[in-house]
Each structure stands twice: as C-alpha cells, then as structure tokens.
Tab-separated table of C-alpha atoms in Angstrom:
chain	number	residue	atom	x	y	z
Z	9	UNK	CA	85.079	-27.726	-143.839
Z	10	UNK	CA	86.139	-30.982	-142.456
Z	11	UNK	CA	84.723	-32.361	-139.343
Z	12	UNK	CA	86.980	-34.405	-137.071
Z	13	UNK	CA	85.081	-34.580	-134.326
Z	14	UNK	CA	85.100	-38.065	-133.841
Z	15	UNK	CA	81.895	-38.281	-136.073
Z	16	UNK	CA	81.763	-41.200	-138.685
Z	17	UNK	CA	82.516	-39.704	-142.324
Z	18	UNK	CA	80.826	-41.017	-145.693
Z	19	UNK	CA	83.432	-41.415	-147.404
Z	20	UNK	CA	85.845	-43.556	-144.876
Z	21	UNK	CA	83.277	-45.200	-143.940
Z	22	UNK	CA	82.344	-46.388	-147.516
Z	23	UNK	CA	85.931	-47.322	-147.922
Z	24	UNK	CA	85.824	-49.535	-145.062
Z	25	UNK	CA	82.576	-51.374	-146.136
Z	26	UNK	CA	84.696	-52.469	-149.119
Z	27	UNK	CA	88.052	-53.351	-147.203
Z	28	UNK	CA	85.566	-55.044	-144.509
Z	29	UNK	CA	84.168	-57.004	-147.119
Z	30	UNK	CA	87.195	-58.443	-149.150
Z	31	UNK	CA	88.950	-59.112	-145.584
Z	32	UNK	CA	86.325	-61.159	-144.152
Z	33	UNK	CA	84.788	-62.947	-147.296
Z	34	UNK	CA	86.362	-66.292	-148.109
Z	35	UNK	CA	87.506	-67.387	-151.437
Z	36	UNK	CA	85.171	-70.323	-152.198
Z	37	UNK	CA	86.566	-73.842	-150.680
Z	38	UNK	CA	89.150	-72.135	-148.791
Z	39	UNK	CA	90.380	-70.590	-145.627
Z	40	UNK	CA	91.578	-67.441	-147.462
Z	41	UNK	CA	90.074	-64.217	-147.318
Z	42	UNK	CA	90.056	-62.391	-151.087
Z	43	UNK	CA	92.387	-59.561	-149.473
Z	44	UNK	CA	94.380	-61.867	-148.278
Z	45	UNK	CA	95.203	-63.689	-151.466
Z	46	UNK	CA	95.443	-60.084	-153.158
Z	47	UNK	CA	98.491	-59.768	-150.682
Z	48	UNK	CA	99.913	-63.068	-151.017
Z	49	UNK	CA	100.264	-62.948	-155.394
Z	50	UNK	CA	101.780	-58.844	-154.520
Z	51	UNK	CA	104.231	-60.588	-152.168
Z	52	UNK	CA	104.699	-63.195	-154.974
Z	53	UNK	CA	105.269	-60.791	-157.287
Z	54	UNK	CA	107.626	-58.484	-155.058
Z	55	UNK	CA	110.067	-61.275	-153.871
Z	56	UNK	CA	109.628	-63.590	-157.155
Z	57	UNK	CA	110.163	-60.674	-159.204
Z	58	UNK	CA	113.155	-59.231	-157.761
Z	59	UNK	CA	114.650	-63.059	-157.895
Z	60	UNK	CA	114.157	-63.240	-162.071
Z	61	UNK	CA	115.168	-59.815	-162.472
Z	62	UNK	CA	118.270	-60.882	-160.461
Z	63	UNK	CA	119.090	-64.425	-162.653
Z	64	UNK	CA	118.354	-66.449	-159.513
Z	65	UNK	CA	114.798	-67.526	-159.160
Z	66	UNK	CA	115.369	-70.958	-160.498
Z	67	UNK	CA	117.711	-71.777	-157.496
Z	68	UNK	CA	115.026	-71.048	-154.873
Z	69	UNK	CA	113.704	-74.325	-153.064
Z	70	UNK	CA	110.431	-74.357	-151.935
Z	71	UNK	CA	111.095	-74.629	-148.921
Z	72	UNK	CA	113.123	-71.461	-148.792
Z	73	UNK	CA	110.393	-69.987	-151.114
Z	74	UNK	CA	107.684	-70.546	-148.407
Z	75	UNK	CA	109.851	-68.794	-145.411
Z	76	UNK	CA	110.840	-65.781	-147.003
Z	77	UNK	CA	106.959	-64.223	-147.274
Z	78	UNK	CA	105.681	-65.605	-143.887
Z	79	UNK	CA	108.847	-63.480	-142.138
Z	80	UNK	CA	108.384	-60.385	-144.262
Z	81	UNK	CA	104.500	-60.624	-142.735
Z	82	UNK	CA	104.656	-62.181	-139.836
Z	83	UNK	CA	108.095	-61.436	-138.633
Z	84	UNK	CA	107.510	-57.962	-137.126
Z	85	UNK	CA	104.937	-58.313	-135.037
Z	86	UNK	CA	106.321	-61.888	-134.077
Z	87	UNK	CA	109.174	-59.468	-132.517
Z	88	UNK	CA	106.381	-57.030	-130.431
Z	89	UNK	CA	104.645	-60.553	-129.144
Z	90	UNK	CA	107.895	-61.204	-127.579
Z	91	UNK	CA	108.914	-58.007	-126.450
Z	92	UNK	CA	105.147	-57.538	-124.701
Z	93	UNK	CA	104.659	-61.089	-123.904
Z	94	UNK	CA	101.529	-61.645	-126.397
Z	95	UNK	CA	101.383	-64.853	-127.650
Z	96	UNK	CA	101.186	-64.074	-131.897
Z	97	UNK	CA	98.128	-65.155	-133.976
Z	98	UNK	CA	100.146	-68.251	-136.305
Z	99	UNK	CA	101.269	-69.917	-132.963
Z	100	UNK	CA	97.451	-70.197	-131.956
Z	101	UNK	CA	96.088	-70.790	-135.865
Z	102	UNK	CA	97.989	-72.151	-138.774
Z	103	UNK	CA	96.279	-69.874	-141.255
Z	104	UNK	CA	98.638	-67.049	-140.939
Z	105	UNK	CA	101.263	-69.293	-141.913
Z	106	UNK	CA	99.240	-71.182	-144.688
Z	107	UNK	CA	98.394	-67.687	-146.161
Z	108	UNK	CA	101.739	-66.811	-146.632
Z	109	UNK	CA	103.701	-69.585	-147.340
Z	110	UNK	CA	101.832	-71.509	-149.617
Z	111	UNK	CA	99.479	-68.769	-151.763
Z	112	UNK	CA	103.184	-66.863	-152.361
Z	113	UNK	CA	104.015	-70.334	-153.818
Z	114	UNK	CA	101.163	-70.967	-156.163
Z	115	UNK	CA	100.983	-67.932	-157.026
Z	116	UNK	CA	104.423	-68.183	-158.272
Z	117	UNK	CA	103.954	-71.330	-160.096
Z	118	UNK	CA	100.937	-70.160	-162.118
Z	119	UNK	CA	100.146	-67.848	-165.465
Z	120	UNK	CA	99.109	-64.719	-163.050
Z	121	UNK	CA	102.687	-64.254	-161.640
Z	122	UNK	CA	104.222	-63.600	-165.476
Z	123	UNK	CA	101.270	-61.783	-166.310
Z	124	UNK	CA	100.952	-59.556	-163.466
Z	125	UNK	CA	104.852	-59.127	-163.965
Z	126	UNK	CA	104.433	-58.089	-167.862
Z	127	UNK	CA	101.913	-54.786	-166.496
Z	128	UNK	CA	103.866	-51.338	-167.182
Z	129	UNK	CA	105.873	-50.752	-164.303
Z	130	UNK	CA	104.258	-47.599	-163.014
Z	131	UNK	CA	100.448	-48.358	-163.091
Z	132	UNK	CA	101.457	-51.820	-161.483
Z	133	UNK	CA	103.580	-50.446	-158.853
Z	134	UNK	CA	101.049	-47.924	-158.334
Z	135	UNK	CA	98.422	-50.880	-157.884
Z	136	UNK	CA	100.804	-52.770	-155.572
Z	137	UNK	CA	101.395	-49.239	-153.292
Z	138	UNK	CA	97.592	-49.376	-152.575
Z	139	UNK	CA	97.415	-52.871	-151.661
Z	140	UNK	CA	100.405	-52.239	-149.111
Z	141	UNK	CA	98.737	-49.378	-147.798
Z	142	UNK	CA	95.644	-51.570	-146.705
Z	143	UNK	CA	97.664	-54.286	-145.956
Z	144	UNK	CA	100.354	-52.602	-143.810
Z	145	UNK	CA	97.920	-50.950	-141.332
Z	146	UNK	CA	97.016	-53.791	-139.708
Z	147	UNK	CA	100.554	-54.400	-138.052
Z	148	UNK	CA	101.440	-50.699	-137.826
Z	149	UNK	CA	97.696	-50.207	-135.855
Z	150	UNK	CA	95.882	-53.421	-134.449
Z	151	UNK	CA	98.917	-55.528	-133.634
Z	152	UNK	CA	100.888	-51.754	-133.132
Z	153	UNK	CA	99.004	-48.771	-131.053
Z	154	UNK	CA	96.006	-50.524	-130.710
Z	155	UNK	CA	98.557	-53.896	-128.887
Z	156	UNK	CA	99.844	-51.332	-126.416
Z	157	UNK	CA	96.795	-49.604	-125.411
Z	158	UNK	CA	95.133	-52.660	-124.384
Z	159	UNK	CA	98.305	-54.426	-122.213
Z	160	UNK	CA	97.502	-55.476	-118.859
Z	161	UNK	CA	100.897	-53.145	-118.216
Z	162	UNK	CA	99.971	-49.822	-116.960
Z	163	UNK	CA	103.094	-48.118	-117.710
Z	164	UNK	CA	103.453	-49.890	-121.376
Z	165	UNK	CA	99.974	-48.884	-122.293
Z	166	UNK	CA	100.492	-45.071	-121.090
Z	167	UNK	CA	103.584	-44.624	-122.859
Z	168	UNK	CA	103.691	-42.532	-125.691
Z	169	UNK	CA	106.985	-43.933	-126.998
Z	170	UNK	CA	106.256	-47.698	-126.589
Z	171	UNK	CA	103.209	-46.718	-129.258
Z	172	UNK	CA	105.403	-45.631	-132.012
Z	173	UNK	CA	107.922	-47.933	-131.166
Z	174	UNK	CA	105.900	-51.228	-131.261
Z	175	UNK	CA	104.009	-49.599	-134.388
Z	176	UNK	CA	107.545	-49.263	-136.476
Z	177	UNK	CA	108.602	-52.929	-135.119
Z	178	UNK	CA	105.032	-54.313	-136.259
Z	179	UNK	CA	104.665	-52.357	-139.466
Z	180	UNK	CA	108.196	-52.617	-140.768
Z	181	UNK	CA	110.020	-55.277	-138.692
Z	182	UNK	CA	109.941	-57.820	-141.282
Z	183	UNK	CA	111.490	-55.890	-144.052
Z	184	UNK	CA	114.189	-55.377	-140.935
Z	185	UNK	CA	114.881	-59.105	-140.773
Z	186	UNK	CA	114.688	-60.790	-143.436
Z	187	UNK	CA	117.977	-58.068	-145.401
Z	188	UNK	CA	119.846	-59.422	-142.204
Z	189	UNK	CA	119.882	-62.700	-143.902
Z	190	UNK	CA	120.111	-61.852	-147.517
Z	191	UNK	CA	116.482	-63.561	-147.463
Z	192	UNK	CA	115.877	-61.799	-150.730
Z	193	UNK	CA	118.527	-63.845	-152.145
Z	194	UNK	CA	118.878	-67.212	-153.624
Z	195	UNK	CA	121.913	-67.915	-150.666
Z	196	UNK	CA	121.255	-66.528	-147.676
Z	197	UNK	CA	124.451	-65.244	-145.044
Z	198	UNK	CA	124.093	-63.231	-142.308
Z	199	UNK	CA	125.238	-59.500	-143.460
Z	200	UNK	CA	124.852	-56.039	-142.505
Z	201	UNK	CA	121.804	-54.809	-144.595
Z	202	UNK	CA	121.486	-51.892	-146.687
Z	203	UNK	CA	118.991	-50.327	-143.833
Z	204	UNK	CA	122.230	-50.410	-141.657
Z	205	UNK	CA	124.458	-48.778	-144.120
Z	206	UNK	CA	121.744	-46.119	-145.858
Z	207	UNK	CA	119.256	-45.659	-143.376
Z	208	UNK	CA	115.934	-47.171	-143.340
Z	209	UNK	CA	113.453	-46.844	-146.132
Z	210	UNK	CA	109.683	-46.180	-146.426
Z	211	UNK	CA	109.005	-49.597	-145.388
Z	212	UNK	CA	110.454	-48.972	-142.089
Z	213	UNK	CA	110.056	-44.595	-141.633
Z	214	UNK	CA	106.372	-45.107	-142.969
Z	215	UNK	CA	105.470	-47.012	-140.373
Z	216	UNK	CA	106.301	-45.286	-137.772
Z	217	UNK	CA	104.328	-41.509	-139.345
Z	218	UNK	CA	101.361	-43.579	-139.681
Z	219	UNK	CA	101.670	-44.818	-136.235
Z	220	UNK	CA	102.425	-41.391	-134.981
Z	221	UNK	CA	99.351	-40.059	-137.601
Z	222	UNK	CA	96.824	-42.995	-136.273
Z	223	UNK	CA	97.542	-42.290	-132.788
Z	224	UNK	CA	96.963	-38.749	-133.353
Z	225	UNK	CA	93.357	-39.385	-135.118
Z	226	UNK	CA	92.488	-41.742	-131.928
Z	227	UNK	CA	93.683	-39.415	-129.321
Z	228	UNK	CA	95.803	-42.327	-127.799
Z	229	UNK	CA	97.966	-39.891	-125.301
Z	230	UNK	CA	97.448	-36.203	-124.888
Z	231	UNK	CA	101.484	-35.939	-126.231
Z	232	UNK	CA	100.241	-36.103	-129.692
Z	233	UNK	CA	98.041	-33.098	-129.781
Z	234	UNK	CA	101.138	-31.254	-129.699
Z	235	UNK	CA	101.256	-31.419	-133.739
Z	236	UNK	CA	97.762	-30.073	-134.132
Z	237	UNK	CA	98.339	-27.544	-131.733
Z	238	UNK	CA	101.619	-26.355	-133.011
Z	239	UNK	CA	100.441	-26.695	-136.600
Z	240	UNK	CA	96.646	-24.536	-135.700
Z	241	UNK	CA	98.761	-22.046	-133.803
Z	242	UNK	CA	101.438	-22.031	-136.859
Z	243	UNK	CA	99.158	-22.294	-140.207
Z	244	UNK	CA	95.749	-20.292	-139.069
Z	245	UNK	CA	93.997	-21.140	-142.594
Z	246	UNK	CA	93.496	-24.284	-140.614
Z	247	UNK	CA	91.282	-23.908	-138.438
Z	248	UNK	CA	88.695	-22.223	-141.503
Z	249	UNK	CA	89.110	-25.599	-143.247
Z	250	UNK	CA	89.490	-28.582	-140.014
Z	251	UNK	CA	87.033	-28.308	-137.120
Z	252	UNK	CA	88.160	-30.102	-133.868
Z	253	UNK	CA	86.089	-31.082	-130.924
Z	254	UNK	CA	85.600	-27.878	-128.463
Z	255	UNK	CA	88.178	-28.580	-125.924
Z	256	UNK	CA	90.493	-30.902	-127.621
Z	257	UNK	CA	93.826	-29.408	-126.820
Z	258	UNK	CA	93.361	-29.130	-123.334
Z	259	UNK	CA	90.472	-31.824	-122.340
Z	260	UNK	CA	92.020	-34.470	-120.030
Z	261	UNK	CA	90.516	-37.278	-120.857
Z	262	UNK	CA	90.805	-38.960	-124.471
Z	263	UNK	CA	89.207	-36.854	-127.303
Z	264	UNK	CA	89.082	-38.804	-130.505
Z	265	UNK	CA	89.301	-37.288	-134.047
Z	266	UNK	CA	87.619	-40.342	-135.719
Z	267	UNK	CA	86.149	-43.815	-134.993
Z	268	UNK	CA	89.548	-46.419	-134.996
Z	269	UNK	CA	88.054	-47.987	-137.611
Z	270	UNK	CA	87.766	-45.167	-140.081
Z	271	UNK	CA	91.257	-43.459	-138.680
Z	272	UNK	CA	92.774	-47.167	-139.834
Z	273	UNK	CA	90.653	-46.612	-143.544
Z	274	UNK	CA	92.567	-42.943	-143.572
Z	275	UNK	CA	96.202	-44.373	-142.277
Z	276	UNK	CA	95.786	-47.124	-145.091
Z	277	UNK	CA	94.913	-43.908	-147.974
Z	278	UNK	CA	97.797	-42.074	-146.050
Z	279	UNK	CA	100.406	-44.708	-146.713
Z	280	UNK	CA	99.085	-45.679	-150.239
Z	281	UNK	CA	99.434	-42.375	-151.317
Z	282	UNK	CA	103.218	-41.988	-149.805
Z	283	UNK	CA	104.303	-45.658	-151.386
Z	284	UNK	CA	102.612	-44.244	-154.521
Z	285	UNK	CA	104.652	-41.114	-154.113
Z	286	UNK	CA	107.833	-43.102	-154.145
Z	287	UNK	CA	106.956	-44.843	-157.265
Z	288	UNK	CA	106.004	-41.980	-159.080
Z	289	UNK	CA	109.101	-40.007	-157.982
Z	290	UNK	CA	111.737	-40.808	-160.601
Z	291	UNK	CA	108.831	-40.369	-163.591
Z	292	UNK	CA	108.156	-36.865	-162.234
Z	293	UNK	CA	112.249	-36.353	-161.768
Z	294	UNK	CA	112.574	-37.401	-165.692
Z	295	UNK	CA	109.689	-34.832	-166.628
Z	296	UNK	CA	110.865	-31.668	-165.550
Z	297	UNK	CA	114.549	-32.697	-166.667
Z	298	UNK	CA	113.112	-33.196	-170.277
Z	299	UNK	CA	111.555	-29.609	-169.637
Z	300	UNK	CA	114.452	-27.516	-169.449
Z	301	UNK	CA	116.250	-29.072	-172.523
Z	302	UNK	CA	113.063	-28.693	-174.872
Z	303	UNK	CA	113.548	-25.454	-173.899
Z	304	UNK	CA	117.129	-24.876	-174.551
Z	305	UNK	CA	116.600	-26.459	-177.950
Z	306	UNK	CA	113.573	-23.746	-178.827
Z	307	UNK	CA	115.678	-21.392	-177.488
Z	308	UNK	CA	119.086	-22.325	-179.596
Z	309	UNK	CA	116.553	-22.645	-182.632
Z	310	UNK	CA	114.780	-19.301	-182.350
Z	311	UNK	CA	119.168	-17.815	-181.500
Z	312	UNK	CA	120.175	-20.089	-185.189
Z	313	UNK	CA	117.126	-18.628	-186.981
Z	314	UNK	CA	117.902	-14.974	-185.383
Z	315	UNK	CA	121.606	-15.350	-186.694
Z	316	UNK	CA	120.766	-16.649	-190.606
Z	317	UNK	CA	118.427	-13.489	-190.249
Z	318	UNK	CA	121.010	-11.505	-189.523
Z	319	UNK	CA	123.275	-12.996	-191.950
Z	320	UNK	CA	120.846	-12.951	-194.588
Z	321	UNK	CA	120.379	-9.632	-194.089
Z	322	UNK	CA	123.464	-8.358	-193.936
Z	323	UNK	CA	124.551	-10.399	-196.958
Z	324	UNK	CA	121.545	-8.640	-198.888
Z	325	UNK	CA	122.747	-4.616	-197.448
Z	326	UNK	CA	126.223	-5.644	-198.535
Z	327	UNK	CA	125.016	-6.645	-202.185
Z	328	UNK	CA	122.914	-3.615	-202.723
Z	329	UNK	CA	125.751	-1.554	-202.076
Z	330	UNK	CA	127.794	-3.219	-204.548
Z	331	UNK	CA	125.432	-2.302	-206.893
C-alpha cells in the first residue's frame, strides 16, 4: 500500500537527490548548472533539428538563433510576471538569458548536435521526453502554483483557477508564442498557429494536468480533493492500495499528500511518462496494425493449403474410380 500522507518516500526522495544535484552543480569554469546544459543541447536539438529536417537551418542568423530558445523558456512565465506583477528572474540576472541563448548556439555549432541527431528516433525522443519532464516542472510548479500561493494578493493566492491558469501560462506559454511568429521558421510573420486551428498540444494540455495533479499532491485549495473523493467513492479498490491522511476530505485546513519537493520529483515522472507516451504512440499504432495482417496471411495460407487438400483429394477419388 502506498502512503500519501504527506510522509517523505524513498524512492522520490532518491530521485530528487539526483535532480538536486545536477541542478545545482556547476559545469567547471562556468555559470551553468549540468541540467541546465542537458536542456539547452535538447532545445538545440529540438529547434535545430526541425530547421535541417525542414532545408532551412543554414538561413538562421545568430541572432535569430539565440531568441528563439530563450522565448520557448523564458517566455511563459515572462507572461505570469506581468500578469501578477513579479518582476521575472533574467531581468534581475543575466544567466537565464546566457543559458539559453548562447549554450542552444554552441551546442549547435559543435559534433554533439549531429551526433545526438543521428540516435534512433524513438530511444532519443524517449531520452528527450524525460529531460522535459524535469525540466518543465519548474514553470508549471515554482514559477506556476507555487507563484500564486505566495502573492501578497489574497484573492489571487486563494483562487483555485488562477493556480491552473498561471501553471498552463508558465509551463506551456512559450510553445504559445513563439508559433504566433513562425519562430520555428527561418522567416518569421505573424500567423495564426496550428494551436489556434487544431487545438493545443501536450506542450500546452500537459501543463495544465500536472498543475491540476501537483496542486492536488500539495493540498493547495480544498477544490481539488474533489478528484480523490469522487475517484475513492467511484473505484473502492483504492482505498486497499492508497492510504490518505485521516480526515483529508473534510479537514479545513491544508492536508498535504507529499512534501512539494517530492510532489514536483512525481509531477516531473508524471509528465515524462505522458511525453514518452506520445512518442511511443505511432510505434505501438504500427504494431497491432502489422498484427491483424500476419494473421490474415496464416489464415489465407492454412484456407490455400485446405483447398489443394481438397483438390488433391478429390483429384485422387476421381482417379480411383476411373480405374
């Protein structure tokens, strides 16, 4: 049985050590945490990428080059700092903006982009969905839930919706801006993006269930024990395999499931494993496609074998009694 009780568990916890460690450990000689340059080359590799696959990466400037990363990262929760009057972290310290504009750049300049690029498509998007997933949960939870729960505001910080919303807008507000302005290509125009015309994807819907999910683990406003409730009261197997604090449904003051720290750690495995899920999609689509037409072709051997039998044999009756 699980526990969530607001205890600390192993294995989050272990997982946190680790994410701890490559976030706050500098890369020798420089201001850059390892985690953060991990980031930077799968940004690289995402935006870069796309641009050879498209013919069009040898018209980028530099310039243009640098921009395009430091608003898919920094753009969202540029947006919240306006909309709550928080002042956002690259105005105060140029290191945001040095991490993203100029380790995208080397990155692309150097052997690792083209080799990182030549992995098999599945285990190195796979790779890539678990570096979002850590990488993500910052916006979607510190600059996001956690943002709102702290405002000097009384009614911003109670308010279940301004949560979610300023999660989604942190999380998923870059990859909202920068389509706007065809940043992904080599000429950029303003246009109506594709999350206009098809909905948005699970850069932008993502966000917002972890934000929901992570508010739910922290108990940020009674409103979201209403999913646990309706899903105990619904699915009763539950409560044999997920013990909640004594209380929780109906204690009126804040009841958390886990420590923030370790609800962030199981967020970040959360979204990993849907971004992963997205990858893997189409492979599992092709599988069971190939499945039923094996099977059709055993089936329409063993019918053409049955037939010659039958043939055979009735060739062989029809001889004997010709004889």
């Amino acid at each position: 049985m699980v526990s969530l009780d607001g205890a600390s568990q192993p294995l989050l916890a272990a997982v946190h050590s680790v994410h701890s460690f490559l976030t706050s450990t500098p890369i020798p000689k420089t201001p850059f945490s390892i985690f953060s340059f991990i980031h930077a080359t799968r940004i690289a590799c995402a935006y870069r990428g796309a641009a050879r696959g498209g013919g069009y990466d040898d018209r980028l400037g530099n310039i243009q080059a640098m921009l395009v990363p430091c608003v898919l990262v920094l753009g969202g929760t540029t947006v919240t700092g306006v909309l709550m009057g928080i002042i956002p972290g690259w105005l105060i310290s140029p290191i945001p903006i040095a991490t993203y504009a100029i380790l995208p750049l080397v990155v692309a300049k150097s052997p690792l982009l083209p080799f990182l690029l030549s992995i098999p498509y599945y285990p190195r998007e796979v790779m890539f969905s678990m570096v979002d997933g850590f990488s993500r949960i910052t916006g979607i939870t510190t600059f996001g839930v956690d943002t709102v729960l702290s405002h000097p505001n009384a009614a911003l910080r109670t308010s279940p919706w301004a949560m979610i919303l300023v999660a989604t807008l942190a999380g998923g507000g870059g990859g909202l801006i920068v389509p706007s302005f065809r940043g992904f290509h080599a000429d950029w125009s303003f246009a109506t993006p594709p999350w206009v015309k098809d909905g948005p994807g699970i850069d932008v819907w993502g966000a917002t269930v972890i934000g929901y999910v992570y508010s739910t683990l922290i108990d940020a406003h009674p409103v979201f024990r209403q999913v646990p409730d309706f899903l105990f009261n619904k699915v009763p197997i539950l409560s044999s395999l997920v013990h909640l604090p004594k209380g929780y449904l109906d204690s009126p003051g804040s009841t958390p499931l886990l420590q923030p720290h370790e609800a962030k750690i199981a967020c970040s495995l959360l979204l990993f494993s849907m971004l992963a899920t997205k990858v893997l999609l189409p492979l599992v689509a092709v599988y069971f496609a190939a499945k039923p037409k094996v099977a059709n072709k055993k089936s329409a051997s063993k019918a053409s074998t049955a037939v010659a039998g039958k043939k055979s044999s009735a060739a062989a009756l029809k001889e004997k009694k010709a004889q």
